[in-house]
PDB file of C-alpha atoms in Angstrom:
ATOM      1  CA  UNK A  29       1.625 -80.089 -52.644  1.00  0.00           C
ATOM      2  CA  UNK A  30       2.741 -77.344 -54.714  1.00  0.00           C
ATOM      3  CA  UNK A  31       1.795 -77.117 -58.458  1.00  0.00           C
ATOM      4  CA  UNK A  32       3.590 -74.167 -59.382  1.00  0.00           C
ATOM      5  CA  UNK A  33       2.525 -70.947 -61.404  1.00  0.00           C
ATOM      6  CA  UNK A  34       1.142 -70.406 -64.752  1.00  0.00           C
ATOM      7  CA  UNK A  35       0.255 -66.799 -66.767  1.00  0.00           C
ATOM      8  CA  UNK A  36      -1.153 -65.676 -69.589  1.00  0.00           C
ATOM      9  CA  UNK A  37      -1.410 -62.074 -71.702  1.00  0.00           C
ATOM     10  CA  UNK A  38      -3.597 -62.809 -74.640  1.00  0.00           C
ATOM     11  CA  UNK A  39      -5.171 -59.864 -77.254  1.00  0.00           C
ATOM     12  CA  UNK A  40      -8.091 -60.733 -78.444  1.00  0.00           C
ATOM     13  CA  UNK A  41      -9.214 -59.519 -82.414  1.00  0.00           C
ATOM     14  CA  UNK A  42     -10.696 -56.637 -81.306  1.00  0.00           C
ATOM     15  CA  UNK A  43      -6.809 -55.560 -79.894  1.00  0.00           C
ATOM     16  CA  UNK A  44      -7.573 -55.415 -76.240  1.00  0.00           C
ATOM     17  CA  UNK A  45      -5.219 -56.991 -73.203  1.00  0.00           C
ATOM     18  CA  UNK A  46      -6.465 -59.313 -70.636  1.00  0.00           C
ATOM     19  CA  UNK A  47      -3.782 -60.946 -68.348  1.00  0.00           C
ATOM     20  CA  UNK A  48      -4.229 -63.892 -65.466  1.00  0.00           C
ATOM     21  CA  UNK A  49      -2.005 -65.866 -63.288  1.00  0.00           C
ATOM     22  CA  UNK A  50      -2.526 -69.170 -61.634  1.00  0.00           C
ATOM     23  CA  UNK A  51      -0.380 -70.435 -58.465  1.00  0.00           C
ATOM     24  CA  UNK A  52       0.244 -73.315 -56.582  1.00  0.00           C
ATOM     25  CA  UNK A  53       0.520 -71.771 -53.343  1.00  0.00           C
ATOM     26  CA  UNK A  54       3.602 -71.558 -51.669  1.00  0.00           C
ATOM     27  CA  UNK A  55       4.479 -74.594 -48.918  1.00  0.00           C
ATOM     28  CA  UNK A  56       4.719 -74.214 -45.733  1.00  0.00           C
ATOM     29  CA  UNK A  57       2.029 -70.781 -45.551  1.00  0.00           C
ATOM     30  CA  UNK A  58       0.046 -70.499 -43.048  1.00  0.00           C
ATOM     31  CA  UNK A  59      -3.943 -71.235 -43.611  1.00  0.00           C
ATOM     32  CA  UNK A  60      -6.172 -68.545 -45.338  1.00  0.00           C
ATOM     33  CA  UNK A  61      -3.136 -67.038 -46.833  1.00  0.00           C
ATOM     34  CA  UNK A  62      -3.117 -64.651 -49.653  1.00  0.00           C
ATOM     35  CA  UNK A  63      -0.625 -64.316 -51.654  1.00  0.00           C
ATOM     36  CA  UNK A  64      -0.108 -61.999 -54.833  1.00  0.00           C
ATOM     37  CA  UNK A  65      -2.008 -63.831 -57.665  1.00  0.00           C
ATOM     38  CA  UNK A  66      -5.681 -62.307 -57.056  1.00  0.00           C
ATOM     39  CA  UNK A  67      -4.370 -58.958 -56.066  1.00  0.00           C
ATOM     40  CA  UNK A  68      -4.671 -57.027 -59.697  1.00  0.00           C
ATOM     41  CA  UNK A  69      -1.389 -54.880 -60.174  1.00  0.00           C
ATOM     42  CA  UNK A  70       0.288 -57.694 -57.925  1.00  0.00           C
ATOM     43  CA  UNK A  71       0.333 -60.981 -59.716  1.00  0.00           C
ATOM     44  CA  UNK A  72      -1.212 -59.773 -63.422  1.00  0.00           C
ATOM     45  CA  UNK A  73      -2.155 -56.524 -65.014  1.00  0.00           C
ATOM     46  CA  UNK A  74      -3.247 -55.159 -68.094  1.00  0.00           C
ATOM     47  CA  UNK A  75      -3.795 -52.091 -69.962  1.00  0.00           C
ATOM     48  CA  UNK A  76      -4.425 -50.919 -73.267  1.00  0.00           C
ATOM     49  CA  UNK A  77      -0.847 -50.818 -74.014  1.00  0.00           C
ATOM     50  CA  UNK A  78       0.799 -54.004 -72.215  1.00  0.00           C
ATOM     51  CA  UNK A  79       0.258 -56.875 -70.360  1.00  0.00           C
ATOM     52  CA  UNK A  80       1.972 -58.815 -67.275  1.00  0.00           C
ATOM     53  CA  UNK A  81       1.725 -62.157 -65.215  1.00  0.00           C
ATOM     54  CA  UNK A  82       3.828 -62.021 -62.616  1.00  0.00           C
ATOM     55  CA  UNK A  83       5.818 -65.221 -60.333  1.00  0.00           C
ATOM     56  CA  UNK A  84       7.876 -65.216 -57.436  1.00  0.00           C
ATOM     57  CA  UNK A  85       7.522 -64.746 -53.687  1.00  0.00           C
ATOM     58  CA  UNK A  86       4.081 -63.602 -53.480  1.00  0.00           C
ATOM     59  CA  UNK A  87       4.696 -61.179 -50.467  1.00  0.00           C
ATOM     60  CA  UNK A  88       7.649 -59.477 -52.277  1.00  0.00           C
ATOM     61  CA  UNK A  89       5.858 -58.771 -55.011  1.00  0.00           C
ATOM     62  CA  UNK A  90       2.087 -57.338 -53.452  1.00  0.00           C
ATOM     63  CA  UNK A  91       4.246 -55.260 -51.687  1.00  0.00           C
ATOM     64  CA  UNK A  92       5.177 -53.329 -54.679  1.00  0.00           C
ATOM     65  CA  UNK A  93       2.393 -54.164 -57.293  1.00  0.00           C
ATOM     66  CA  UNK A  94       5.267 -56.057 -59.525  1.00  0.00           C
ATOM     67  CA  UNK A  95       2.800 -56.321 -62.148  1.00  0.00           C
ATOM     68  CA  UNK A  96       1.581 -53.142 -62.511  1.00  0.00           C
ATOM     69  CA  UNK A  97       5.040 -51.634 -62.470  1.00  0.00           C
ATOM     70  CA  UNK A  98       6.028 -53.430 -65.107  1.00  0.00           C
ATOM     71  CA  UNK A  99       2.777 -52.825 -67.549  1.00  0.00           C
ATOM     72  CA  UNK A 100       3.881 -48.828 -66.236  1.00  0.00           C
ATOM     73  CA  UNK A 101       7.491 -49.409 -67.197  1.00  0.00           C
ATOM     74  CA  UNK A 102       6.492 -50.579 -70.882  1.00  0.00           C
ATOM     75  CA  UNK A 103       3.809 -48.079 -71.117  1.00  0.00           C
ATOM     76  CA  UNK A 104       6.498 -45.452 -70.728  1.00  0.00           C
ATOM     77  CA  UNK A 105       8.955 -47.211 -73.192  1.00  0.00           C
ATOM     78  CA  UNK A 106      10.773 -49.438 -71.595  1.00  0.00           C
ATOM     79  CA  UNK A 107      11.336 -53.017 -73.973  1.00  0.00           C
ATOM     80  CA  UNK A 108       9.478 -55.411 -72.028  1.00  0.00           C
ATOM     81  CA  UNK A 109      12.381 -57.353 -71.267  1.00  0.00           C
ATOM     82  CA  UNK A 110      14.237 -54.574 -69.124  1.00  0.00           C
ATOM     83  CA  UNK A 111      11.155 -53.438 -67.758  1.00  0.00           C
TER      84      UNK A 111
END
């Protein structure tokens, strides 16, 4: 059964980013499937500058590297909560 999602972006004291995300797995997938969570850029990124975990339909967001898009979007000025 399904246990759901959990992320994390922690800085540690020395200032740098470090971001992970944990799924459940989606029901129903077929066996061996991979969804976003250990694709970097997909389910978490981090740079110097930001940090993202991402959730969702893990397809959807692989697809376009949700993650890193967002750390990108921030990066570039965006507040994190439009990015």
């Amino acid at each position: 059964a399904p246990c759901g999602t959990v992320g994390c972006v922690a800085r540690d004291a020395a200032g740098r980013l470090a971001a992970a995300t944990s799924a459940g797995g989606a029901p129903g997938g077929p066996a061996g499937r991979v969804g976003r969570t250990p694709i970097v850029g997909a389910g978490f990124f981090a740079d110097g500058a930001a940090g993202a975990s991402a959730t969702g339909w893990g397809e959807a967001l692989a697809t376009v590297q949700m993650a890193a898009r967002v750390v990108a979007l921030v990066d570039a000025g965006a507040a994190p909560d439009s990015a």
